[in-house]
Coordinates of C-alpha atoms in Angstrom, one line a residue:
Chain Q
M25 CA -0.1 0.0 0.0
T26 CA 1.4 3.4 -0.9
V27 CA 1.4 6.3 1.4
E28 CA -1.3 7.9 -0.7
E29 CA -3.5 4.8 -0.6
Y30 CA -2.9 4.6 3.2
I31 CA -4.1 8.1 3.7
S32 CA -7.2 7.6 1.5
S33 CA -8.0 4.2 3.2
G34 CA -10.1 6.0 5.8
I35 CA -7.9 4.9 8.6
I36 CA -7.0 8.5 9.6
E37 CA -10.5 9.5 10.1
R38 CA -11.1 6.5 12.2
Y39 CA -7.9 7.3 14.1
I40 CA -9.2 10.8 14.9
V41 CA -12.6 9.6 16.1
G42 CA -10.9 7.0 18.2
E43 CA -12.4 3.8 16.7
L44 CA -9.2 2.1 16.0
S45 CA -7.8 -0.9 17.9
E46 CA -4.5 -0.4 19.9
K47 CA -2.6 -2.2 17.2
E48 CA -4.0 -0.1 14.4
R49 CA -3.5 3.1 16.4
I50 CA 0.2 2.2 16.9
D51 CA 0.5 1.5 13.3
V52 CA -1.0 4.9 12.4
E53 CA 1.4 6.7 14.7
A54 CA 4.3 4.8 13.4
M55 CA 3.3 5.8 9.8
A56 CA 2.9 9.5 11.0
M57 CA 6.5 9.3 12.5
Q58 CA 7.8 7.9 9.2
Y59 CA 5.8 9.9 6.7
P60 CA 5.3 13.7 7.1
E61 CA 2.4 13.5 4.7
V62 CA 0.6 11.1 7.0
K63 CA 1.3 13.4 10.0
A64 CA 0.0 16.3 8.0
E65 CA -3.1 14.4 7.1
I66 CA -3.8 13.6 10.7
E67 CA -3.5 17.3 11.7
L68 CA -5.7 18.4 8.8
T69 CA -8.3 15.8 9.4
E70 CA -8.4 16.6 13.1
A71 CA -8.7 20.4 12.3
T72 CA -11.5 19.6 9.8
L73 CA -13.5 17.6 12.4
M74 CA -12.9 20.2 15.1
N75 CA -14.1 22.9 12.8
F76 CA -17.1 20.9 11.6
A77 CA -20.1 21.8 13.6
S78 CA -18.1 23.8 16.1
K79 CA -20.3 26.2 18.1
T80 CA -18.9 29.0 20.3
P81 CA -20.4 28.8 23.7
P82 CA -21.6 31.9 25.5
V83 CA -18.7 34.0 26.7
R84 CA -19.8 33.9 30.3
L85 CA -19.2 30.1 30.4
K86 CA -15.4 30.5 30.3
Q87 CA -15.5 32.2 33.7
K88 CA -18.1 30.0 35.0
I89 CA -16.2 26.9 34.1
A90 CA -12.9 28.3 35.5
G91 CA -14.7 28.7 38.9
R92 CA -15.3 25.0 39.0
L93 CA -11.7 24.0 38.2
D94 CA -8.8 23.6 40.6
I95 CA -6.7 26.1 38.8
N96 CA -3.2 26.8 40.2
T97 CA -3.7 30.3 41.8
A98 CA -2.4 33.6 40.5
K99 CA 0.1 33.7 43.4
V100 CA 1.4 30.3 42.7
I101 CA 1.5 30.8 38.9
P102 CA 4.1 33.5 38.7
L103 CA 6.3 31.8 41.3
N104 CA 6.0 28.5 39.5
E105 CA 6.4 30.2 36.2
K106 CA 9.4 32.0 37.5
K107 CA 10.8 28.9 39.0
S108 CA 10.2 26.8 35.9
S109 CA 11.1 29.6 33.6
S110 CA 14.3 30.4 35.6
L111 CA 15.1 26.7 35.5
M112 CA 14.4 26.6 31.8
W113 CA 16.6 29.6 31.3
L114 CA 19.3 27.9 33.4
V115 CA 19.0 24.7 31.3
A116 CA 19.0 26.8 28.2
A117 CA 21.9 28.8 29.3
S118 CA 23.8 25.7 30.3
L119 CA 23.1 24.1 27.0
L120 CA 24.1 27.2 25.1
L121 CA 27.3 27.3 27.2
L122 CA 28.0 23.7 26.5
V123 CA 27.4 24.1 22.8
G124 CA 29.4 27.4 22.8
S125 CA 32.2 25.8 24.8
S126 CA 32.3 22.7 22.6
I127 CA 32.4 25.0 19.5
Y128 CA 35.1 27.1 21.1
N129 CA 36.9 23.9 22.0
V130 CA 37.0 22.8 18.4
I131 CA 38.2 26.2 17.3
L132 CA 40.9 26.2 19.9
T133 CA 42.0 22.7 19.0
T134 CA 42.1 23.7 15.4
K135 CA 44.1 26.8 16.2
L136 CA 46.4 24.8 18.5
S137 CA 47.1 22.3 15.8
E138 CA 47.7 25.2 13.4
T139 CA 50.0 26.8 15.8
E140 CA 51.9 23.6 16.4
D141 CA 52.3 23.3 12.6
Q142 CA 53.6 26.8 12.3
L143 CA 55.9 26.3 15.2
A144 CA 57.4 23.1 13.6
V145 CA 57.9 25.1 10.4
I146 CA 59.6 28.0 12.3
N147 CA 61.8 25.5 14.2
S148 CA 62.9 23.8 11.1
Q149 CA 63.6 27.2 9.5
N150 CA 65.4 28.2 12.7
Q151 CA 67.5 25.0 12.5
K152 CA 68.3 25.8 8.9
F153 CA 69.3 29.3 9.9
V154 CA 71.5 28.0 12.6
S155 CA 73.2 25.5 10.3
D156 CA 73.4 28.0 7.5
F157 CA 75.0 30.4 10.0
D158 CA 77.4 27.8 11.2
A159 CA 78.4 27.1 7.6
Q160 CA 78.7 30.8 6.8
S161 CA 80.8 31.3 9.9
K162 CA 83.0 28.4 9.0
S163 CA 83.2 29.6 5.5
Y164 CA 83.9 33.1 6.7
G165 CA 86.7 31.8 9.0
E166 CA 88.2 29.9 6.1
M167 CA 87.9 32.9 3.9
A168 CA 89.6 35.1 6.5
Q169 CA 92.5 32.5 6.7
Q170 CA 92.8 32.5 3.0
M171 CA 92.7 36.3 2.8
A172 CA 95.4 36.4 5.4
I173 CA 97.6 34.0 3.3
L174 CA 97.0 36.1 0.3
M175 CA 97.7 39.5 2.1
N176 CA 100.9 38.1 3.8
P177 CA 103.7 40.2 2.4
N178 CA 106.1 37.3 3.0
N179 CA 104.3 35.1 0.6
N180 CA 105.7 34.9 -2.9
K181 CA 103.2 34.5 -5.7
V182 CA 104.2 32.0 -8.3
M183 CA 102.2 31.6 -11.4
L184 CA 102.2 28.0 -12.8
K185 CA 101.2 28.0 -16.4
G186 CA 99.9 25.3 -18.7
M187 CA 102.3 23.2 -20.6
D188 CA 101.7 22.1 -24.2
I189 CA 99.5 19.2 -23.2
A190 CA 97.1 21.7 -21.3
P191 CA 97.7 25.2 -22.5
T192 CA 94.7 26.7 -20.6
A193 CA 95.7 25.1 -17.3
L194 CA 96.6 27.6 -14.5
A195 CA 97.5 27.6 -10.8
I196 CA 99.1 29.9 -8.4
V197 CA 101.5 28.9 -5.7
Y198 CA 102.0 31.1 -2.6
W199 CA 105.4 30.3 -1.0
N200 CA 106.6 31.9 2.2
K201 CA 110.3 31.9 2.2
Q202 CA 110.5 32.7 5.8
N203 CA 108.4 29.9 7.4
K204 CA 108.5 27.7 4.3
D205 CA 104.7 27.3 4.0
V206 CA 103.4 26.5 0.6
Y207 CA 99.8 27.0 -0.6
I208 CA 98.4 26.4 -4.1
N209 CA 95.3 27.7 -5.7
V210 CA 94.2 25.7 -8.8
N211 CA 92.5 28.0 -11.3
A212 CA 92.1 25.5 -14.2
L213 CA 93.1 21.9 -14.6
P214 CA 91.6 19.1 -16.7
S215 CA 89.9 16.7 -14.4
A216 CA 92.1 13.7 -13.6
A217 CA 91.1 10.3 -15.0
D218 CA 90.1 7.6 -12.5
G219 CA 93.0 6.3 -10.4
M220 CA 95.1 9.4 -11.4
Q221 CA 95.9 12.5 -9.2
Y222 CA 97.8 15.7 -9.7
Q223 CA 101.1 16.0 -7.6
L224 CA 103.0 19.2 -6.8
W225 CA 106.6 19.3 -7.1
A226 CA 109.2 21.8 -5.8
I227 CA 112.4 22.1 -7.9
V228 CA 115.2 22.5 -5.5
D229 CA 118.6 22.6 -7.0
G230 CA 117.4 21.2 -10.2
K231 CA 115.7 18.2 -8.5
P232 CA 112.0 17.6 -8.1
V233 CA 110.9 17.3 -4.5
D234 CA 107.4 15.9 -3.7
I235 CA 105.4 18.5 -1.7
G236 CA 102.0 16.9 -1.8
M237 CA 99.0 15.6 -3.7
L238 CA 96.3 18.1 -5.0
D239 CA 92.9 17.6 -3.5
M240 CA 90.5 18.6 -6.3
N241 CA 87.4 18.5 -4.0
P242 CA 85.4 21.7 -5.0
D243 CA 84.0 21.9 -1.5
L244 CA 87.3 22.7 0.1
P245 CA 88.7 26.4 0.2
P246 CA 90.6 27.3 -3.0
L247 CA 93.9 27.6 -1.3
H248 CA 95.4 24.2 -0.3
K249 CA 98.3 24.0 2.1
M250 CA 101.1 21.8 0.9
K251 CA 104.2 20.5 2.4
S252 CA 106.8 23.1 3.4
I253 CA 109.8 23.5 1.3
N254 CA 113.0 25.5 1.5
G255 CA 115.0 26.9 -1.4
A256 CA 112.7 26.1 -4.3
Q257 CA 113.5 27.6 -7.6
A258 CA 110.4 26.4 -9.4
F259 CA 107.1 24.5 -8.9
A260 CA 105.6 22.0 -11.2
V261 CA 102.4 19.8 -11.3
T262 CA 102.3 16.4 -12.9
L263 CA 99.6 13.8 -13.3
E264 CA 100.5 10.7 -11.4
K265 CA 98.8 7.5 -10.2
K266 CA 96.6 8.1 -7.2
G267 CA 98.6 8.7 -4.0
G268 CA 101.5 10.0 -5.9
S269 CA 104.9 8.8 -7.3
P270 CA 108.4 9.2 -5.9
T271 CA 109.6 10.8 -9.1
P272 CA 107.5 12.9 -11.5
N273 CA 106.4 11.6 -14.9
M274 CA 107.9 14.2 -17.1
N275 CA 105.5 13.3 -20.0
A276 CA 102.6 14.3 -17.9
M277 CA 103.7 17.7 -16.7
Y278 CA 100.7 20.1 -16.8
L279 CA 101.9 23.1 -15.0
M280 CA 105.2 24.9 -14.4
G281 CA 106.3 28.1 -12.9
N282 CA 109.6 29.7 -11.8
V283 CA 109.9 31.5 -8.6
Chain N
M20 CA -13.8 29.4 17.1
E21 CA -10.7 31.3 17.9
R22 CA -7.3 29.6 17.8
K23 CA -5.0 32.4 18.4
I24 CA -1.9 30.4 19.2
K25 CA -1.1 27.1 17.3
Y26 CA 0.5 24.6 19.7
T27 CA 1.8 21.2 18.8
E28 CA 0.1 18.3 20.5
E29 CA 3.1 17.8 22.8
E30 CA 3.4 21.4 23.8
L31 CA -0.4 21.5 24.5
V32 CA -0.3 18.4 26.7
S33 CA 2.7 19.5 28.8
L34 CA 1.2 23.1 29.1
L35 CA -2.2 21.6 30.2
K36 CA -0.5 19.5 32.9
N37 CA 0.7 22.7 34.6
K38 CA -3.0 23.3 35.3
D39 CA -2.5 27.0 35.7
A40 CA -4.5 29.9 34.3
I41 CA -2.5 29.9 31.1
A42 CA -3.3 26.2 30.6
Y43 CA -7.0 26.8 31.1
N44 CA -7.1 29.7 28.7
V45 CA -5.4 27.6 26.0
L46 CA -7.6 24.6 26.7
Y47 CA -10.9 26.6 26.6
D48 CA -9.9 28.8 23.7
N49 CA -8.7 25.9 21.5
Y50 CA -11.4 23.3 22.4
S51 CA -14.6 24.8 23.8
A52 CA -16.2 25.4 20.4
S53 CA -15.5 22.0 19.0
L54 CA -16.6 20.3 22.2
Y55 CA -19.7 22.4 22.6
G56 CA -20.5 21.7 18.9
I57 CA -20.3 18.0 19.5
I58 CA -22.4 18.2 22.7
S59 CA -24.9 20.4 21.0
R60 CA -25.3 18.0 18.2
I61 CA -26.4 15.4 20.6
I62 CA -28.2 17.5 23.1
P63 CA -29.6 20.5 21.1
A64 CA -31.1 22.1 24.3
E65 CA -28.6 24.9 25.0
E66 CA -28.7 25.1 28.7
I67 CA -28.3 21.4 29.1
A68 CA -25.5 21.4 26.5
Q69 CA -23.8 24.1 28.4
D70 CA -24.1 22.2 31.7
I71 CA -22.7 19.1 30.0
L72 CA -19.8 21.3 28.5
Q73 CA -19.0 22.5 32.1
D74 CA -18.9 18.9 33.3
V75 CA -16.8 17.9 30.4
F76 CA -14.2 20.6 31.2
V77 CA -14.2 19.5 34.9
K78 CA -13.6 15.9 33.8
I79 CA -10.8 17.0 31.4
W80 CA -9.2 19.1 34.0
K81 CA -9.1 16.3 36.5
A82 CA -8.0 13.7 34.1
I83 CA -5.4 15.7 32.1
E84 CA -2.6 14.5 34.3
H85 CA -3.4 10.9 33.5
Y86 CA -3.8 11.6 29.7
D87 CA -1.5 9.2 27.9
K88 CA -0.6 10.3 24.4
S89 CA 0.2 6.8 23.4
K90 CA -3.5 6.1 23.7
G91 CA -4.4 8.6 21.0
R92 CA -4.6 12.2 20.1
L93 CA -5.5 14.8 22.7
F94 CA -8.5 15.9 20.7
T95 CA -9.6 12.2 20.3
W96 CA -9.5 11.9 24.0
M97 CA -11.5 15.1 24.6
L98 CA -14.0 14.2 21.8
N99 CA -14.6 10.9 23.6
I100 CA -15.2 12.6 26.9
A101 CA -17.6 15.1 25.4
R102 CA -19.4 12.6 23.3
N103 CA -19.8 10.0 25.9
S104 CA -20.9 12.7 28.5
A105 CA -23.6 13.8 26.0
I106 CA -24.7 10.3 25.0
D107 CA -24.8 9.3 28.7
Y108 CA -27.0 12.3 29.3
S109 CA -29.2 11.5 26.4
R110 CA -29.8 7.9 27.8
S111 CA -30.5 9.2 31.3
K112 CA -34.0 9.0 32.9
Q113 CA -33.9 12.7 33.4
F114 CA -33.4 13.3 29.7
K115 CA -36.1 11.0 28.8
L116 CA -38.5 12.5 31.3
E117 CA -37.8 16.0 30.2
N118 CA -38.6 14.9 26.8
K119 CA -38.2 18.4 25.6
I120 CA -35.7 17.6 23.1
Q121 CA -35.9 15.4 20.0
D122 CA -34.8 11.8 20.3
I123 CA -31.1 11.5 20.1
D124 CA -31.2 9.3 17.1
N125 CA -33.2 11.9 15.2
S126 CA -30.9 14.7 16.1
V127 CA -27.8 12.7 15.3
Y128 CA -28.4 11.0 12.0
E129 CA -31.8 11.0 10.8
V130 CA -31.1 14.1 8.8
N131 CA -33.4 15.1 6.0
K132 CA -34.5 18.1 4.2
Q133 CA -37.3 18.8 6.6
K134 CA -35.0 18.7 9.6
S135 CA -32.0 20.4 8.0
S136 CA -33.3 23.6 9.7
S137 CA -32.4 22.1 13.0
F138 CA -28.7 21.9 11.9
N139 CA -28.5 25.5 10.7
T140 CA -26.1 28.0 11.8
D141 CA -28.5 29.6 14.3
L142 CA -28.9 26.4 16.2
I143 CA -25.5 24.9 16.4
G144 CA -23.3 27.4 14.8
V145 CA -22.4 25.3 11.9
K146 CA -20.9 27.2 9.0
E147 CA -22.9 27.8 5.9
E148 CA -20.6 25.6 3.8
V149 CA -21.1 22.7 6.2
I150 CA -24.8 22.9 5.7
K151 CA -24.2 22.3 2.0
L152 CA -22.6 18.9 2.7
K153 CA -24.5 16.2 0.9
D154 CA -27.0 14.4 3.1
D155 CA -25.3 11.1 2.4
Y156 CA -22.1 12.5 3.8
R157 CA -23.6 14.4 6.6
I158 CA -25.5 11.4 8.0
L159 CA -22.3 9.4 8.0
I160 CA -20.3 12.1 9.7
D161 CA -23.0 12.6 12.3
L162 CA -23.1 8.9 13.1
I163 CA -19.3 8.4 13.2
Y164 CA -18.3 11.7 14.6
F165 CA -21.1 12.6 17.0
K166 CA -22.6 9.3 17.9
G167 CA -19.4 7.4 18.1
F168 CA -20.3 4.7 15.6
T169 CA -17.5 2.8 14.0
Q170 CA -17.4 2.7 10.3
E171 CA -18.6 -0.8 10.4
E172 CA -21.5 -0.1 12.7
A173 CA -22.5 2.8 10.5
A174 CA -22.4 0.6 7.5
K175 CA -24.8 -1.8 9.2
E176 CA -27.0 1.0 10.5
L177 CA -27.4 2.6 7.1
N178 CA -27.4 -0.8 5.3
I179 CA -24.6 0.2 2.9
P180 CA -21.4 -1.6 2.1
L181 CA -18.4 -0.8 4.4
G182 CA -16.5 0.3 1.3
T183 CA -19.1 2.8 0.5
V184 CA -18.9 4.1 4.0
K185 CA -15.1 4.5 3.7
T186 CA -15.4 6.4 0.5
R187 CA -18.1 8.6 1.7
V188 CA -16.3 9.5 5.0
R189 CA -13.1 10.3 3.0
A190 CA -15.1 12.4 0.4
A191 CA -16.9 14.1 3.3
I192 CA -13.7 15.0 5.0
I193 CA -12.2 16.4 1.8
E194 CA -15.5 18.4 1.3
L195 CA -15.3 19.7 4.9
R196 CA -11.7 20.7 4.5
K197 CA -12.7 23.4 2.0
T198 CA -14.5 25.1 4.9
L199 CA -11.0 25.4 6.7
K200 CA -9.3 28.6 6.3

């Protein structure tokens, strides 16, 4: 049976006039709960029957009947009303407070989580700044050291120029004749093949003396400290097997410069 | 019939249970005309109908705290109190002795053209449109609504099929609805 058929089955009229069995009545009420149109039909039918043949009694009857009823007195009414209404207000206010506080709670939780996220971002940024700063400091310290080397008037600047096998190669050696310190700055050198490494030689009294291997790591400061040497007349760079050779390979001389 | 404030059934019941002046005003303003209409339809004598109406309100007022909405609509409950009070009275010795009023059966459902004047607005305050309700319908509504017949009893009483009763009651309600504002 469709809702429409149910409504027009006549059961609602019977429900209003009170002729249904308990089972039928419960059924109608269940239908009314489920279907708004059934509920509306009940209300409309009731209003129709209430309106049908209604007859307004004489006005005086209202007062007369009131006199026969045990109506809660005027003194009690406002008190009761006040009590119940103040209780109602209290309940309403509490509910409002509860709802409000729940909403506020959600807002606060959301804000807290946002704030935590922001804090995490700021912390990680801060860490980055600290590490950047450390790196910059370190870098600055290195630069200052390198500057000191360059600015030291006791350091002799020796240009090592590219030989025929690498005409564009270039390096500068800074050699302190007083404390014997040697630094090299490689400006340009072809990258060494695997298993090979550049080696710096000092020519002392016409003989090559090993003063260290070149570390081509680009992350290191440009000026590399080499082994100290005394009485060098010239410096040269050869390509040797990794770790260096006791004597230079004269066929693989890349750079050479006289003091 | 004035219904200034529209309450839901639940609001009305809990309001009435306070049994204060507001409850009484709401009860009287919402239901007195309908209940008086029902009583008057069974007991046309105005003074008696008014006495019955008073008794009905006293009964309602006393019993309202025991009203159980799971047992049906508030109006259905009041309708039954009013109808039973009027019918009880119509069956009493006093009523029969007084014999001033038409037999209840006549006033309730033996409606015909000649008697339609006894159902006019002057007597029971029925609206003009209601008077225009077809006799077939009106007899049925009177039986079921005022006399408390079940549809099955009405079918037997009028010697028509139950299906016809159902169809007519439905048609009558739809017709009556037009009189609602």
